[in-house]
Amino acid sequence: MPVTSVEKDLNTLSMTIVADFASPLQRLWDAYADPRQISKFWGPVEWPATFVRHDMATGGRSHYYMTGPNGERSDGYWEFTAVNAPHSFEVNDGFANEDGTPNDMMPSMKMKFEFEETANGSRMTNTATFGSVEQLQQLIEMGMEEGTRSAMSQIDAVLEDLATFAAGKGTELQILSDTQVRITRIIRGSAEQVWTAHNEAELQQRWLLGPDGWTMPVCEVAKNVGDSFRQEWENVETKERFGFEGELLEAAVPYRSVTTERMLNTEGPSTLNEMTLTPCDGGTLLTLVITYPDAQTRDMILSTGMVDGMETSYQRLESEVLA
């Protein structure tokens, strides 16, 4: 059990949890920054967590939900107020509605996570500060301390699993629900470099091509929120064309963008694409959460070999642009 102490202070309305690990500081930080990894230990054993959104940057947000043994669902959110990688981050933490918006009927708190090197590895200190004695008591009665101990009992296994989350794994797909999937890839380059490669037309035309044998003759980039984008690809031999268009809904340089996307010349509904870039050991973790209108559309698009095409493009990005 990594938790070494739990202290409650009614004078400061706080609870401080200290946990020690045998892993290096950067490895511990990455476990909290990566939505795939934190999902494996944030919830108690009986209530595993799924992070749908996880933007570890000042001003960013996270949305997660925990699933109970009988299918119950409890949603939560984080609002990042400060991030100093890999040493600390601070969040406003609270219960959420299923769409990720705060549930104001439930208590909230402020949390500060501090990470430091130790002689044997690393240490995490989590200080939660509450708005009132009543809030502190309510959350303690709801099992906050026991839940935290249970959740932290799982983190050592995540930290020891170097292969699953290491760079070089390629593009990976995780189905989150009937309408959402998460695609992840560690790209060898800084977040700023990866962001630029996604937002400069002449760079996109060099790498965002999918399988060999295609070009991108049309690449109109949305520079500002509210702008539209358009991309068209052409097969070198057959001259077959297809493309997508959409609108830029959110942009926070260089770590998050949200767009709609719809295939050209079709009547089908748009998807919602949320891209997050997170610095990590080995480069930048690119996370793309795609929301489809329904499971049938999701399965139809995934069956086209989309993920394999993305991997080919990311390999090209690393070897021909970022190199």
mmCIF file with all atom_site columns, C-alpha atoms in Angstrom, residues 183-316:
data_model
loop_
_atom_site.group_PDB
_atom_site.id
_atom_site.type_symbol
_atom_site.label_atom_id
_atom_site.label_alt_id
_atom_site.label_comp_id
_atom_site.label_asym_id
_atom_site.label_entity_id
_atom_site.label_seq_id
_atom_site.pdbx_PDB_ins_code
_atom_site.Cartn_x
_atom_site.Cartn_y
_atom_site.Cartn_z
_atom_site.occupancy
_atom_site.B_iso_or_equiv
_atom_site.pdbx_formal_charge
_atom_site.auth_seq_id
_atom_site.auth_comp_id
_atom_site.auth_asym_id
_atom_site.auth_atom_id
_atom_site.pdbx_PDB_model_num
ATOM 1   C CA . ILE A 1 183 ? -7.407  7.159  -29.884 1.00 0.00 ? 183 ILE A CA 1
ATOM 2   C CA . THR A 1 184 ? -3.936  7.649  -28.395 1.00 0.00 ? 184 THR A CA 1
ATOM 3   C CA . ARG A 1 185 ? -0.418  7.856  -29.777 1.00 0.00 ? 185 ARG A CA 1
ATOM 4   C CA . ILE A 1 186 ? 2.867   9.042  -28.227 1.00 0.00 ? 186 ILE A CA 1
ATOM 5   C CA . ILE A 1 187 ? 4.576   11.167 -30.877 1.00 0.00 ? 187 ILE A CA 1
ATOM 6   C CA . ARG A 1 188 ? 8.287   11.913 -30.710 1.00 0.00 ? 188 ARG A CA 1
ATOM 7   C CA . GLY A 1 189 ? 8.203   15.697 -30.575 1.00 0.00 ? 189 GLY A CA 1
ATOM 8   C CA . SER A 1 190 ? 7.161   18.555 -28.309 1.00 0.00 ? 190 SER A CA 1
ATOM 9   C CA . ALA A 1 191 ? 3.536   19.580 -27.858 1.00 0.00 ? 191 ALA A CA 1
ATOM 10  C CA . GLU A 1 192 ? 4.293   22.807 -29.720 1.00 0.00 ? 192 GLU A CA 1
ATOM 11  C CA . GLN A 1 193 ? 5.733   20.890 -32.686 1.00 0.00 ? 193 GLN A CA 1
ATOM 12  C CA . VAL A 1 194 ? 2.797   18.485 -32.841 1.00 0.00 ? 194 VAL A CA 1
ATOM 13  C CA . TRP A 1 195 ? 0.320   21.354 -32.565 1.00 0.00 ? 195 TRP A CA 1
ATOM 14  C CA . THR A 1 196 ? 2.011   23.222 -35.417 1.00 0.00 ? 196 THR A CA 1
ATOM 15  C CA . ALA A 1 197 ? 2.002   20.116 -37.590 1.00 0.00 ? 197 ALA A CA 1
ATOM 16  C CA . HIS A 1 198 ? -1.782  19.885 -37.115 1.00 0.00 ? 198 HIS A CA 1
ATOM 17  C CA . ASN A 1 199 ? -2.410  23.562 -37.799 1.00 0.00 ? 199 ASN A CA 1
ATOM 18  C CA . GLU A 1 200 ? -0.202  24.516 -40.750 1.00 0.00 ? 200 GLU A CA 1
ATOM 19  C CA . ALA A 1 201 ? -1.571  23.554 -44.176 1.00 0.00 ? 201 ALA A CA 1
ATOM 20  C CA . GLU A 1 202 ? 1.800   22.953 -45.836 1.00 0.00 ? 202 GLU A CA 1
ATOM 21  C CA . LEU A 1 203 ? 2.798   20.585 -43.012 1.00 0.00 ? 203 LEU A CA 1
ATOM 22  C CA . GLN A 1 204 ? -0.499  18.684 -43.027 1.00 0.00 ? 204 GLN A CA 1
ATOM 23  C CA . GLN A 1 205 ? -0.068  18.108 -46.738 1.00 0.00 ? 205 GLN A CA 1
ATOM 24  C CA . ARG A 1 206 ? 3.256   16.392 -46.054 1.00 0.00 ? 206 ARG A CA 1
ATOM 25  C CA . TRP A 1 207 ? 2.135   13.898 -43.408 1.00 0.00 ? 207 TRP A CA 1
ATOM 26  C CA . LEU A 1 208 ? -1.662  13.660 -43.004 1.00 0.00 ? 208 LEU A CA 1
ATOM 27  C CA . LEU A 1 209 ? -2.062  11.302 -45.963 1.00 0.00 ? 209 LEU A CA 1
ATOM 28  C CA . GLY A 1 210 ? -2.973  7.904  -44.562 1.00 0.00 ? 210 GLY A CA 1
ATOM 29  C CA . PRO A 1 211 ? -1.761  4.942  -46.689 1.00 0.00 ? 211 PRO A CA 1
ATOM 30  C CA . ASP A 1 212 ? 0.822   5.518  -49.398 1.00 0.00 ? 212 ASP A CA 1
ATOM 31  C CA . GLY A 1 213 ? -0.526  6.576  -52.773 1.00 0.00 ? 213 GLY A CA 1
ATOM 32  C CA . TRP A 1 214 ? -2.621  9.551  -51.662 1.00 0.00 ? 214 TRP A CA 1
ATOM 33  C CA . THR A 1 215 ? -2.085  13.310 -51.813 1.00 0.00 ? 215 THR A CA 1
ATOM 34  C CA . MET A 1 216 ? -3.930  16.186 -50.144 1.00 0.00 ? 216 MET A CA 1
ATOM 35  C CA . PRO A 1 217 ? -4.613  18.783 -52.870 1.00 0.00 ? 217 PRO A CA 1
ATOM 36  C CA . VAL A 1 218 ? -7.051  20.754 -50.686 1.00 0.00 ? 218 VAL A CA 1
ATOM 37  C CA . CYS A 1 219 ? -6.129  21.756 -47.140 1.00 0.00 ? 219 CYS A CA 1
ATOM 38  C CA . GLU A 1 220 ? -7.953  24.740 -45.667 1.00 0.00 ? 220 GLU A CA 1
ATOM 39  C CA . VAL A 1 221 ? -7.121  25.165 -41.980 1.00 0.00 ? 221 VAL A CA 1
ATOM 40  C CA . ALA A 1 222 ? -9.403  26.726 -39.354 1.00 0.00 ? 222 ALA A CA 1
ATOM 41  C CA . LYS A 1 223 ? -7.189  29.253 -37.580 1.00 0.00 ? 223 LYS A CA 1
ATOM 42  C CA . ASN A 1 224 ? -9.727  30.795 -35.189 1.00 0.00 ? 224 ASN A CA 1
ATOM 43  C CA . VAL A 1 225 ? -12.733 29.537 -33.256 1.00 0.00 ? 225 VAL A CA 1
ATOM 44  C CA . GLY A 1 226 ? -15.733 29.680 -35.569 1.00 0.00 ? 226 GLY A CA 1
ATOM 45  C CA . ASP A 1 227 ? -13.652 29.160 -38.714 1.00 0.00 ? 227 ASP A CA 1
ATOM 46  C CA . SER A 1 228 ? -14.326 26.230 -41.038 1.00 0.00 ? 228 SER A CA 1
ATOM 47  C CA . PHE A 1 229 ? -11.785 23.723 -42.343 1.00 0.00 ? 229 PHE A CA 1
ATOM 48  C CA . ARG A 1 230 ? -11.788 21.517 -45.433 1.00 0.00 ? 230 ARG A CA 1
ATOM 49  C CA . GLN A 1 231 ? -9.534  18.619 -46.392 1.00 0.00 ? 231 GLN A CA 1
ATOM 50  C CA . GLU A 1 232 ? -9.580  16.594 -49.613 1.00 0.00 ? 232 GLU A CA 1
ATOM 51  C CA . TRP A 1 233 ? -7.449  13.586 -50.531 1.00 0.00 ? 233 TRP A CA 1
ATOM 52  C CA . GLU A 1 234 ? -6.815  12.184 -54.016 1.00 0.00 ? 234 GLU A CA 1
ATOM 53  C CA . ASN A 1 235 ? -5.574  8.757  -55.054 1.00 0.00 ? 235 ASN A CA 1
ATOM 54  C CA . VAL A 1 236 ? -2.517  9.149  -57.268 1.00 0.00 ? 236 VAL A CA 1
ATOM 55  C CA . GLU A 1 237 ? -3.510  6.319  -59.620 1.00 0.00 ? 237 GLU A CA 1
ATOM 56  C CA . THR A 1 238 ? -7.306  6.310  -59.735 1.00 0.00 ? 238 THR A CA 1
ATOM 57  C CA . LYS A 1 239 ? -7.858  10.041 -59.062 1.00 0.00 ? 239 LYS A CA 1
ATOM 58  C CA . GLU A 1 240 ? -10.574 9.007  -56.582 1.00 0.00 ? 240 GLU A CA 1
ATOM 59  C CA . ARG A 1 241 ? -11.317 11.767 -54.068 1.00 0.00 ? 241 ARG A CA 1
ATOM 60  C CA . PHE A 1 242 ? -12.849 12.071 -50.633 1.00 0.00 ? 242 PHE A CA 1
ATOM 61  C CA . GLY A 1 243 ? -12.694 14.670 -47.907 1.00 0.00 ? 243 GLY A CA 1
ATOM 62  C CA . PHE A 1 244 ? -14.002 16.204 -44.706 1.00 0.00 ? 244 PHE A CA 1
ATOM 63  C CA . GLU A 1 245 ? -15.162 19.598 -43.542 1.00 0.00 ? 245 GLU A CA 1
ATOM 64  C CA . GLY A 1 246 ? -16.032 21.021 -40.164 1.00 0.00 ? 246 GLY A CA 1
ATOM 65  C CA . GLU A 1 247 ? -15.794 23.892 -37.718 1.00 0.00 ? 247 GLU A CA 1
ATOM 66  C CA . LEU A 1 248 ? -13.300 24.772 -35.001 1.00 0.00 ? 248 LEU A CA 1
ATOM 67  C CA . LEU A 1 249 ? -15.283 25.034 -31.746 1.00 0.00 ? 249 LEU A CA 1
ATOM 68  C CA . GLU A 1 250 ? -12.485 25.398 -29.150 1.00 0.00 ? 250 GLU A CA 1
ATOM 69  C CA . ALA A 1 251 ? -8.749  26.069 -29.247 1.00 0.00 ? 251 ALA A CA 1
ATOM 70  C CA . ALA A 1 252 ? -6.236  26.324 -26.421 1.00 0.00 ? 252 ALA A CA 1
ATOM 71  C CA . VAL A 1 253 ? -2.736  26.504 -27.913 1.00 0.00 ? 253 VAL A CA 1
ATOM 72  C CA . PRO A 1 254 ? -0.847  24.171 -27.757 1.00 0.00 ? 254 PRO A CA 1
ATOM 73  C CA . TYR A 1 255 ? -2.775  21.510 -25.883 1.00 0.00 ? 255 TYR A CA 1
ATOM 74  C CA . ARG A 1 256 ? -6.449  21.263 -26.928 1.00 0.00 ? 256 ARG A CA 1
ATOM 75  C CA . SER A 1 257 ? -8.731  21.725 -29.915 1.00 0.00 ? 257 SER A CA 1
ATOM 76  C CA . VAL A 1 258 ? -12.334 20.706 -30.538 1.00 0.00 ? 258 VAL A CA 1
ATOM 77  C CA . THR A 1 259 ? -13.835 20.406 -34.002 1.00 0.00 ? 259 THR A CA 1
ATOM 78  C CA . THR A 1 260 ? -16.853 19.037 -35.759 1.00 0.00 ? 260 THR A CA 1
ATOM 79  C CA . GLU A 1 261 ? -16.207 16.795 -38.754 1.00 0.00 ? 261 GLU A CA 1
ATOM 80  C CA . ARG A 1 262 ? -18.417 15.616 -41.604 1.00 0.00 ? 262 ARG A CA 1
ATOM 81  C CA . MET A 1 263 ? -17.600 13.743 -44.791 1.00 0.00 ? 263 MET A CA 1
ATOM 82  C CA . LEU A 1 264 ? -18.016 15.830 -47.922 1.00 0.00 ? 264 LEU A CA 1
ATOM 83  C CA . ASN A 1 265 ? -21.029 15.204 -50.165 1.00 0.00 ? 265 ASN A CA 1
ATOM 84  C CA . THR A 1 266 ? -22.898 13.127 -47.579 1.00 0.00 ? 266 THR A CA 1
ATOM 85  C CA . GLU A 1 267 ? -26.022 13.729 -45.545 1.00 0.00 ? 267 GLU A CA 1
ATOM 86  C CA . GLY A 1 268 ? -24.711 12.005 -42.444 1.00 0.00 ? 268 GLY A CA 1
ATOM 87  C CA . PRO A 1 269 ? -24.331 13.739 -39.071 1.00 0.00 ? 269 PRO A CA 1
ATOM 88  C CA . SER A 1 270 ? -21.063 15.244 -37.855 1.00 0.00 ? 270 SER A CA 1
ATOM 89  C CA . THR A 1 271 ? -18.732 13.779 -35.286 1.00 0.00 ? 271 THR A CA 1
ATOM 90  C CA . LEU A 1 272 ? -17.196 15.770 -32.435 1.00 0.00 ? 272 LEU A CA 1
ATOM 91  C CA . ASN A 1 273 ? -13.385 15.480 -32.264 1.00 0.00 ? 273 ASN A CA 1
ATOM 92  C CA . GLU A 1 274 ? -11.533 16.530 -29.095 1.00 0.00 ? 274 GLU A CA 1
ATOM 93  C CA . MET A 1 275 ? -7.730  16.499 -29.408 1.00 0.00 ? 275 MET A CA 1
ATOM 94  C CA . THR A 1 276 ? -5.481  16.923 -26.382 1.00 0.00 ? 276 THR A CA 1
ATOM 95  C CA . LEU A 1 277 ? -1.666  17.098 -26.403 1.00 0.00 ? 277 LEU A CA 1
ATOM 96  C CA . THR A 1 278 ? 0.136   16.183 -23.172 1.00 0.00 ? 278 THR A CA 1
ATOM 97  C CA . PRO A 1 279 ? 3.940   16.232 -22.723 1.00 0.00 ? 279 PRO A CA 1
ATOM 98  C CA . CYS A 1 280 ? 5.212   12.880 -21.455 1.00 0.00 ? 280 CYS A CA 1
ATOM 99  C CA . ASP A 1 281 ? 8.310   10.744 -21.285 1.00 0.00 ? 281 ASP A CA 1
ATOM 100 C CA . GLY A 1 282 ? 9.256   10.028 -24.891 1.00 0.00 ? 282 GLY A CA 1
ATOM 101 C CA . GLY A 1 283 ? 7.458   12.956 -26.508 1.00 0.00 ? 283 GLY A CA 1
ATOM 102 C CA . THR A 1 284 ? 3.838   14.104 -26.579 1.00 0.00 ? 284 THR A CA 1
ATOM 103 C CA . LEU A 1 285 ? 0.784   11.991 -25.861 1.00 0.00 ? 285 LEU A CA 1
ATOM 104 C CA . LEU A 1 286 ? -1.850  12.774 -28.484 1.00 0.00 ? 286 LEU A CA 1
ATOM 105 C CA . THR A 1 287 ? -5.348  11.891 -27.278 1.00 0.00 ? 287 THR A CA 1
ATOM 106 C CA . LEU A 1 288 ? -8.304  12.098 -29.649 1.00 0.00 ? 288 LEU A CA 1
ATOM 107 C CA . VAL A 1 289 ? -11.797 11.503 -28.238 1.00 0.00 ? 289 VAL A CA 1
ATOM 108 C CA . ILE A 1 290 ? -14.381 11.100 -31.011 1.00 0.00 ? 290 ILE A CA 1
ATOM 109 C CA . THR A 1 291 ? -18.104 11.279 -30.313 1.00 0.00 ? 291 THR A CA 1
ATOM 110 C CA . TYR A 1 292 ? -20.379 9.609  -32.887 1.00 0.00 ? 292 TYR A CA 1
ATOM 111 C CA . PRO A 1 293 ? -24.153 9.994  -33.203 1.00 0.00 ? 293 PRO A CA 1
ATOM 112 C CA . ASP A 1 294 ? -24.703 6.293  -32.504 1.00 0.00 ? 294 ASP A CA 1
ATOM 113 C CA . ALA A 1 295 ? -22.973 2.908  -32.220 1.00 0.00 ? 295 ALA A CA 1
ATOM 114 C CA . GLN A 1 296 ? -23.768 1.956  -35.819 1.00 0.00 ? 296 GLN A CA 1
ATOM 115 C CA . THR A 1 297 ? -21.979 5.024  -37.188 1.00 0.00 ? 297 THR A CA 1
ATOM 116 C CA . ARG A 1 298 ? -19.062 4.402  -34.823 1.00 0.00 ? 298 ARG A CA 1
ATOM 117 C CA . ASP A 1 299 ? -18.621 0.808  -35.978 1.00 0.00 ? 299 ASP A CA 1
ATOM 118 C CA . MET A 1 300 ? -19.014 1.696  -39.655 1.00 0.00 ? 300 MET A CA 1
ATOM 119 C CA . ILE A 1 301 ? -16.270 4.326  -39.510 1.00 0.00 ? 301 ILE A CA 1
ATOM 120 C CA . LEU A 1 302 ? -13.893 2.203  -37.439 1.00 0.00 ? 302 LEU A CA 1
ATOM 121 C CA . SER A 1 303 ? -14.295 -0.683 -39.896 1.00 0.00 ? 303 SER A CA 1
ATOM 122 C CA . THR A 1 304 ? -12.775 1.434  -42.680 1.00 0.00 ? 304 THR A CA 1
ATOM 123 C CA . GLY A 1 305 ? -9.282  0.931  -41.254 1.00 0.00 ? 305 GLY A CA 1
ATOM 124 C CA . MET A 1 306 ? -9.177  4.480  -39.908 1.00 0.00 ? 306 MET A CA 1
ATOM 125 C CA . VAL A 1 307 ? -6.835  3.649  -37.023 1.00 0.00 ? 307 VAL A CA 1
ATOM 126 C CA . ASP A 1 308 ? -4.299  1.921  -39.303 1.00 0.00 ? 308 ASP A CA 1
ATOM 127 C CA . GLY A 1 309 ? -4.374  4.925  -41.622 1.00 0.00 ? 309 GLY A CA 1
ATOM 128 C CA . MET A 1 310 ? -3.760  7.246  -38.698 1.00 0.00 ? 310 MET A CA 1
ATOM 129 C CA . GLU A 1 311 ? -0.754  5.193  -37.606 1.00 0.00 ? 311 GLU A CA 1
ATOM 130 C CA . THR A 1 312 ? 0.744   5.447  -41.093 1.00 0.00 ? 312 THR A CA 1
ATOM 131 C CA . SER A 1 313 ? 0.256   9.209  -40.980 1.00 0.00 ? 313 SER A CA 1
ATOM 132 C CA . TYR A 1 314 ? 1.821   9.548  -37.525 1.00 0.00 ? 314 TYR A CA 1
ATOM 133 C CA . GLN A 1 315 ? 4.841   7.526  -38.640 1.00 0.00 ? 315 GLN A CA 1
ATOM 134 C CA . ARG A 1 316 ? 5.197   9.915  -41.567 1.00 0.00 ? 316 ARG A CA 1
#
